[in-house]
Amino acid sequence: MTRTCAIVGTGAIADVHARSIAELGDRARLVGVVDLLPERAVGFGARWGVPAHPDLAALLDAHRPDLVHLCTPPGSHLPLALEVLRAGAIPVVEKPPVLSLAEFDELRRAEVETGLPVVTVFQHRFGSGAVRLRELVARGALGRPLLAAAHTLWFRDDDYFAVPWRGKWAVEGGGPTMGHGIHQFDLMLSVLGPWSSVTAVAARQARPTDTEDVSAAIVRFESGAVATVVNSVVSPRQTSQLRFDFELATVELEHLYGYSDADWSLTPAPGAADLAEVWAGGPPDTPSGHTAQFTALVDALDGGGRPPVDSADTRLTVELIAAIYASAFTGAVVRRGEIGAGHPFHADMTGGREPWPRWER
Ligand SMILES: NC(=O)c1ccc[n+]([C@@H]2O[C@H](COP(=O)([O-])OP(=O)(O)OC[C@H]3O[C@@H](n4cnc5c(N)ncnc54)[C@H](O)[C@@H]3O)[C@@H](O)[C@H]2O)c1
């Protein structure tokens, strides 16, 4: 069966989506695109051999697509995803999916209303290294998780923030916690499961933004594991690091924007069984990336299952972000479940404050 796909927002990440859809062969086909800038949509459509439409309603009407990939800035995701769901299609939403937990809960209500799932793009969950690690954890081969670290240490210069939607709470929803480190700690949550509490700090050290440019959190998990989560856009030696210390082995990943099996390592605990063979088994080397996620998505649709990454998965990640900001801006320890409707950090990642004076542009 061929799934028909449309793309909304034909900027930087849209080409990655179009290429990944093409890589699925006859399992998926791009049928049309739209962008607020008509000339950009026309150029993109010409490159990929599909028509550009004046707006989303016209695109939905013309193609009745199965999947609509939302590749627009974060502040536009909620209204676009609601329009897609109500037209009977599945939104495939780029990260970060929304600006707040309140927005996310509105999306979940629309899922119930329409009976359709919302999918979030977290492509790092889908490389074979992550798939193998989750399998080993699920069958207890590594023992209990004790300690972990998800450190996203990136460098973005001032020019990067010249794009009008960057660095602003109202359209980006946050700084590196919301927009950059999200991939690493989402992957960590996919391995360690539900978190239980957070203590965090956030700071604006150097960049021309209204949001933070660094944050650091200590996260406790229901399993008892403890993790540090660090997110930065001011780090000249860039790296994305994940480390898990289980009872029986340390498992590490070091990469930048995507990984393959060579970027992972496993070190058995002294006296523990040699897990090298177990680690070398499992799925064939598949790099993390949009193609890996879209393959898993189409597999799930073909099998009649819930497509990954579903809203229950994504909510854990969005709630962790809200809790990091709530802890950083109030000084409190924040427990999972605490930020419900009516809580200041449910409606807004700043809790309705201005953490730092606005940057004059
Ligand atoms: N998964 C990843 O690794 C990854 C990497 C980069 C960006 N992203 C995410 O992808 C999204 C887009 O980022 P980008 O760098 O491609 O941005 P971009 O600014 O390059 O492109 C966004 C495009 O969306 C268009 N647009 C804006 N609002 C629209 C609307 N309401 N309807 C139709 N078109 C609209 C803009 O005109 C622009 O062409 C963001 O959420 C970003 O965080 C994800």
XYZ file of C-alpha atoms and ligand atoms in Angstrom:
405
model
C 0.000 0.000 0.000
C 1.262 3.492 -0.850
C 0.760 6.216 1.795
C 0.194 9.663 0.320
C 2.153 12.439 2.053
C 2.007 16.239 1.919
C 4.459 18.774 3.350
C 3.534 22.075 5.023
C 6.474 24.483 5.273
C 9.119 24.090 2.586
C 12.140 25.523 4.455
C 15.325 23.831 5.660
C 14.031 20.533 7.137
C 11.423 19.921 4.396
C 14.020 18.535 1.973
C 14.968 15.902 4.553
C 11.290 14.883 4.723
C 10.913 14.791 0.923
C 14.101 12.717 0.567
C 13.041 10.283 3.291
C 9.587 9.873 1.739
C 11.300 9.132 -1.616
C 13.566 6.585 0.119
C 10.487 4.605 1.171
C 10.010 3.646 -2.520
C 6.466 2.567 -3.341
C 5.426 2.583 0.352
C 4.997 6.405 0.374
C 4.579 9.188 -2.174
C 4.797 12.967 -1.848
C 1.685 14.476 -3.459
C 1.731 18.221 -2.730
C 3.224 21.050 -0.676
C 2.328 24.439 0.764
C 4.266 27.338 2.315
C 3.314 30.811 3.520
C 5.811 32.036 0.912
C 4.228 30.907 -2.403
C 7.446 31.236 -4.440
C 9.267 28.996 -1.956
C 6.546 26.332 -2.231
C 6.575 26.532 -6.027
C 10.370 26.107 -6.188
C 10.257 23.183 -3.744
C 7.346 21.558 -5.607
C 9.214 21.873 -8.896
C 12.291 20.227 -7.346
C 10.265 17.274 -6.070
C 7.812 17.067 -8.993
C 4.624 17.890 -7.034
C 2.147 20.797 -7.094
C 2.301 23.737 -4.673
C -1.019 24.907 -3.188
C -2.044 28.363 -1.937
C -2.995 27.083 1.545
C -3.426 23.956 3.658
C -7.188 23.752 3.044
C -6.623 23.656 -0.734
C -3.902 21.027 -0.354
C -6.087 18.809 1.874
C -9.006 19.198 -0.507
C -6.966 18.396 -3.624
C -5.164 15.269 -2.341
C -6.896 13.882 0.772
C -3.408 12.776 1.946
C -2.849 10.033 4.528
C -0.009 11.910 6.242
C 0.750 15.624 6.494
C 4.301 16.518 7.527
C 4.397 19.807 9.463
C 7.800 21.394 8.801
C 6.901 24.906 9.950
C 8.159 26.840 13.007
C 6.909 25.454 16.343
C 4.376 28.249 17.026
C 2.303 27.160 14.014
C 2.190 23.407 14.771
C -0.978 23.322 16.929
C -3.412 25.080 14.527
C -2.008 23.212 11.526
C -2.171 19.814 13.287
C -5.787 20.476 14.361
C -6.724 21.343 10.755
C -5.019 18.168 9.494
C -6.738 15.909 12.065
C -10.148 17.426 11.349
C -9.618 16.754 7.624
C -9.088 13.053 8.421
C -5.287 12.877 7.986
C -2.440 12.057 10.392
C -0.156 14.996 11.271
C 3.556 14.133 11.403
C 4.811 17.077 13.447
C 8.414 18.233 13.589
C 9.909 18.745 17.028
C 9.159 20.557 19.239
C 5.534 19.572 18.585
C 3.948 22.462 20.502
C 4.814 25.461 22.666
C 3.262 24.272 25.938
C 1.620 21.372 27.776
C -1.742 23.138 27.373
C -1.291 23.087 23.600
C -0.284 19.435 23.743
C -3.367 18.539 25.770
C -5.517 20.323 23.170
C -3.937 18.115 20.503
C -4.694 15.015 22.581
C -8.361 16.036 22.849
C -8.452 16.370 19.044
C -6.940 12.875 18.756
C -9.809 11.476 20.847
C -12.384 13.507 18.886
C -11.123 12.353 15.463
C -9.786 8.891 16.355
C -6.527 9.757 14.570
C -3.031 9.785 16.081
C -0.577 12.680 16.179
C 2.998 11.606 15.379
C 6.042 13.604 16.576
C 9.339 13.516 14.679
C 12.003 12.215 17.107
C 14.190 10.454 14.563
C 16.952 9.548 17.033
C 14.705 6.916 18.612
C 14.940 4.865 15.413
C 18.617 4.131 14.717
C 19.491 0.454 15.296
C 21.659 1.346 18.343
C 18.631 2.773 20.182
C 16.378 -0.094 19.068
C 18.975 -2.654 20.297
C 19.420 -0.864 23.637
C 15.650 -0.742 24.309
C 15.387 -4.481 23.501
C 18.220 -5.344 25.919
C 16.699 -3.176 28.664
C 13.248 -4.723 28.128
C 14.581 -8.234 28.637
C 16.673 -7.267 31.656
C 20.001 -8.171 30.014
C 21.779 -5.081 31.420
C 20.348 -5.102 34.944
C 18.801 -2.063 36.616
C 19.526 1.418 35.235
C 21.363 3.402 37.914
C 22.739 6.600 36.385
C 22.479 8.380 33.028
C 23.533 11.556 31.231
C 22.033 13.287 28.175
C 24.275 16.179 27.221
C 23.617 18.242 24.086
C 26.499 20.683 23.817
C 26.086 22.608 20.585
C 27.293 25.942 19.221
C 25.037 28.422 17.465
C 26.440 31.846 16.606
C 24.528 35.131 16.785
C 23.600 34.967 13.058
C 21.659 31.751 13.682
C 19.267 33.775 15.847
C 18.678 36.386 13.122
C 15.841 34.205 11.707
C 12.755 36.015 13.069
C 11.200 33.011 14.876
C 14.362 31.929 16.684
C 15.134 32.702 20.296
C 11.625 33.927 21.160
C 9.352 32.276 23.715
C 6.186 33.069 21.739
C 7.176 31.249 18.550
C 9.949 28.836 19.540
C 8.704 27.998 23.031
C 12.195 27.976 24.557
C 15.923 27.745 23.909
C 18.139 24.622 23.683
C 15.955 22.772 26.221
C 12.985 23.002 23.859
C 14.688 23.083 20.477
C 18.047 21.261 20.575
C 18.561 18.947 23.579
C 15.014 17.636 23.148
C 16.268 14.874 20.792
C 18.809 13.515 23.289
C 16.613 13.485 26.378
C 13.643 12.174 24.388
C 15.870 9.231 23.386
C 16.914 8.846 27.033
C 13.235 8.724 28.093
C 12.527 6.095 25.415
C 15.151 3.902 27.154
C 14.538 4.709 30.848
C 10.755 5.213 30.838
C 8.786 7.628 33.023
C 10.648 10.288 34.979
C 9.415 11.293 38.428
C 11.022 14.607 39.485
C 13.332 17.390 38.283
C 15.615 20.055 39.752
C 17.026 22.492 37.166
C 18.752 25.769 36.388
C 18.618 27.783 33.149
C 20.686 30.803 32.140
C 21.211 33.199 29.279
C 24.967 33.331 29.036
C 25.875 34.832 25.667
C 23.363 34.653 22.809
C 20.984 37.405 21.556
C 17.838 35.553 22.657
C 14.861 36.050 24.957
C 15.127 32.372 25.969
C 17.845 30.496 27.853
C 20.982 29.457 25.954
C 21.977 26.812 28.539
C 20.111 24.620 31.016
C 21.138 21.844 33.383
C 18.799 19.447 35.176
C 18.935 16.519 37.573
C 16.155 14.076 36.744
C 14.925 11.152 38.863
C 13.111 8.240 37.215
C 10.370 5.956 38.528
C 12.880 3.098 38.187
C 15.120 4.864 40.715
C 17.679 5.900 38.077
C 19.171 9.412 38.286
C 20.214 11.446 35.218
C 21.826 14.740 34.338
C 20.429 16.591 31.331
C 22.484 19.500 29.940
C 21.410 21.603 26.953
C 23.609 24.283 25.406
C 24.076 26.388 22.276
C 27.271 28.062 23.534
C 29.716 25.105 23.472
C 32.575 25.496 20.940
C 33.486 21.764 20.951
C 30.134 20.420 19.901
C 28.909 16.978 20.844
C 25.740 15.026 21.642
C 26.402 12.506 24.411
C 24.282 9.856 26.044
C 25.567 7.599 28.786
C 23.717 4.900 30.702
C 25.264 3.087 33.680
C 23.337 -0.136 34.207
C 24.219 -2.700 36.902
C 25.917 -4.902 34.295
C 27.317 -2.442 31.733
C 27.886 1.145 30.681
C 26.336 1.972 27.293
C 27.486 5.183 25.577
C 26.632 7.132 22.448
C 28.658 10.069 21.114
C 27.649 11.816 17.892
C 26.533 15.233 16.722
C 23.333 15.327 14.634
C 22.812 11.629 13.909
C 24.453 8.295 14.662
C 25.127 4.818 13.347
C 26.204 1.681 15.246
C 29.876 2.774 15.238
C 28.969 5.701 17.529
C 27.763 3.385 20.334
C 29.885 1.414 22.813
C 29.221 -1.063 25.603
C 31.599 -1.667 28.535
C 30.682 -4.640 30.766
C 30.965 -4.238 34.549
C 33.980 -6.036 36.108
C 32.999 -9.664 36.654
C 29.821 -9.339 34.550
C 29.247 -11.657 31.607
C 30.813 -10.497 28.346
C 27.901 -8.784 26.646
C 29.831 -7.995 23.447
C 28.102 -10.736 21.462
C 24.665 -9.763 22.753
C 25.388 -6.144 21.808
C 26.667 -7.114 18.348
C 23.454 -9.068 17.643
C 20.069 -7.486 17.028
C 18.960 -5.381 14.090
C 21.316 -4.541 11.180
C 23.115 -1.166 11.287
C 20.515 1.511 10.531
C 21.499 5.148 11.070
C 19.195 7.396 13.061
C 17.213 9.710 10.823
C 13.891 10.577 9.287
C 13.976 7.573 6.914
C 14.291 5.192 9.876
C 11.359 6.867 11.670
C 9.125 7.018 8.565
C 9.858 3.323 7.876
C 8.738 2.462 11.428
C 5.682 4.680 10.964
C 4.595 2.988 7.725
C 5.346 -0.457 9.240
C 2.995 0.371 12.142
C 0.254 1.675 9.843
C 0.530 -1.430 7.650
C 0.332 -3.643 10.737
C -2.708 -1.787 12.095
C -0.830 -0.619 15.217
C -0.392 2.815 16.838
C 2.327 4.674 14.968
C 5.425 5.685 16.900
C 6.127 8.305 18.372
C 2.610 8.554 19.830
C 1.187 11.264 22.048
C 1.750 9.320 25.296
C 5.469 9.140 24.459
C 5.644 12.783 23.438
C 3.750 14.029 26.480
C 6.438 12.612 28.813
C 9.029 14.640 26.906
C 7.006 17.876 26.722
C 6.138 17.561 30.426
C 9.842 17.132 31.256
C 10.593 20.368 29.381
C 7.840 22.218 31.280
C 9.218 20.826 34.553
C 12.798 21.887 33.718
C 11.610 25.459 33.110
C 9.319 25.428 36.169
C 12.152 24.249 38.409
C 14.675 26.653 36.854
C 12.405 29.702 37.209
C 10.938 28.944 40.666
C 13.772 27.061 42.377
C 11.408 24.227 43.336
C 11.711 20.476 42.808
C 8.988 19.638 40.243
C 7.251 16.261 40.270
C 5.651 14.599 37.244
C 1.894 15.193 37.222
C 2.213 18.463 39.169
C 1.900 20.742 36.108
C -1.802 20.280 35.375
C -4.402 22.654 33.896
C -4.342 25.938 35.829
C -0.635 25.611 36.760
C 1.309 28.607 35.362
C 3.783 26.327 33.540
C 0.955 24.343 31.888
C -0.096 27.315 29.741
C 3.356 28.724 29.102
C 6.939 27.442 29.387
C 7.887 30.698 31.195
C 5.089 30.371 33.732
C 3.908 33.797 32.565
C 7.158 35.548 33.598
C 9.909 37.194 31.663
C 12.984 35.367 32.973
C 15.368 37.905 31.452
C 14.859 41.345 29.895
C 13.890 41.040 26.230
C 16.818 41.197 23.812
C 16.752 44.404 21.756
C 17.032 43.487 18.049
N 14.134 16.815 13.419
C 15.192 17.607 13.259
O 16.339 17.190 13.409
C 14.982 19.045 12.877
C 16.034 19.779 12.310
C 15.792 21.110 11.939
C 14.548 21.692 12.194
N 13.563 20.947 12.787
C 12.239 21.544 13.083
O 11.538 21.732 11.853
C 10.695 22.891 11.952
C 11.030 23.849 10.811
O 12.387 24.225 10.914
P 13.199 24.776 9.638
O 14.595 24.955 10.110
O 12.909 23.959 8.445
O 12.506 26.222 9.493
P 12.572 27.212 8.229
O 12.361 28.585 8.772
O 13.772 26.923 7.374
O 11.282 26.763 7.355
C 9.967 26.909 7.835
C 9.067 27.160 6.627
O 7.702 27.159 7.076
C 7.007 28.213 6.401
N 5.837 28.530 7.223
C 5.793 29.195 8.405
N 4.536 29.207 8.886
C 3.764 28.539 7.996
C 2.370 28.235 7.935
N 1.544 28.595 8.924
N 1.920 27.564 6.853
C 2.758 27.192 5.848
N 4.098 27.463 5.855
C 4.589 28.127 6.925
C 8.034 29.321 6.279
O 7.690 30.232 5.242
C 9.296 28.516 5.948
O 9.462 28.323 4.562
C 10.933 23.472 13.349
O 9.948 22.984 14.244
C 12.312 22.933 13.726
O 12.536 22.828 15.124
C 13.760 19.652 13.115
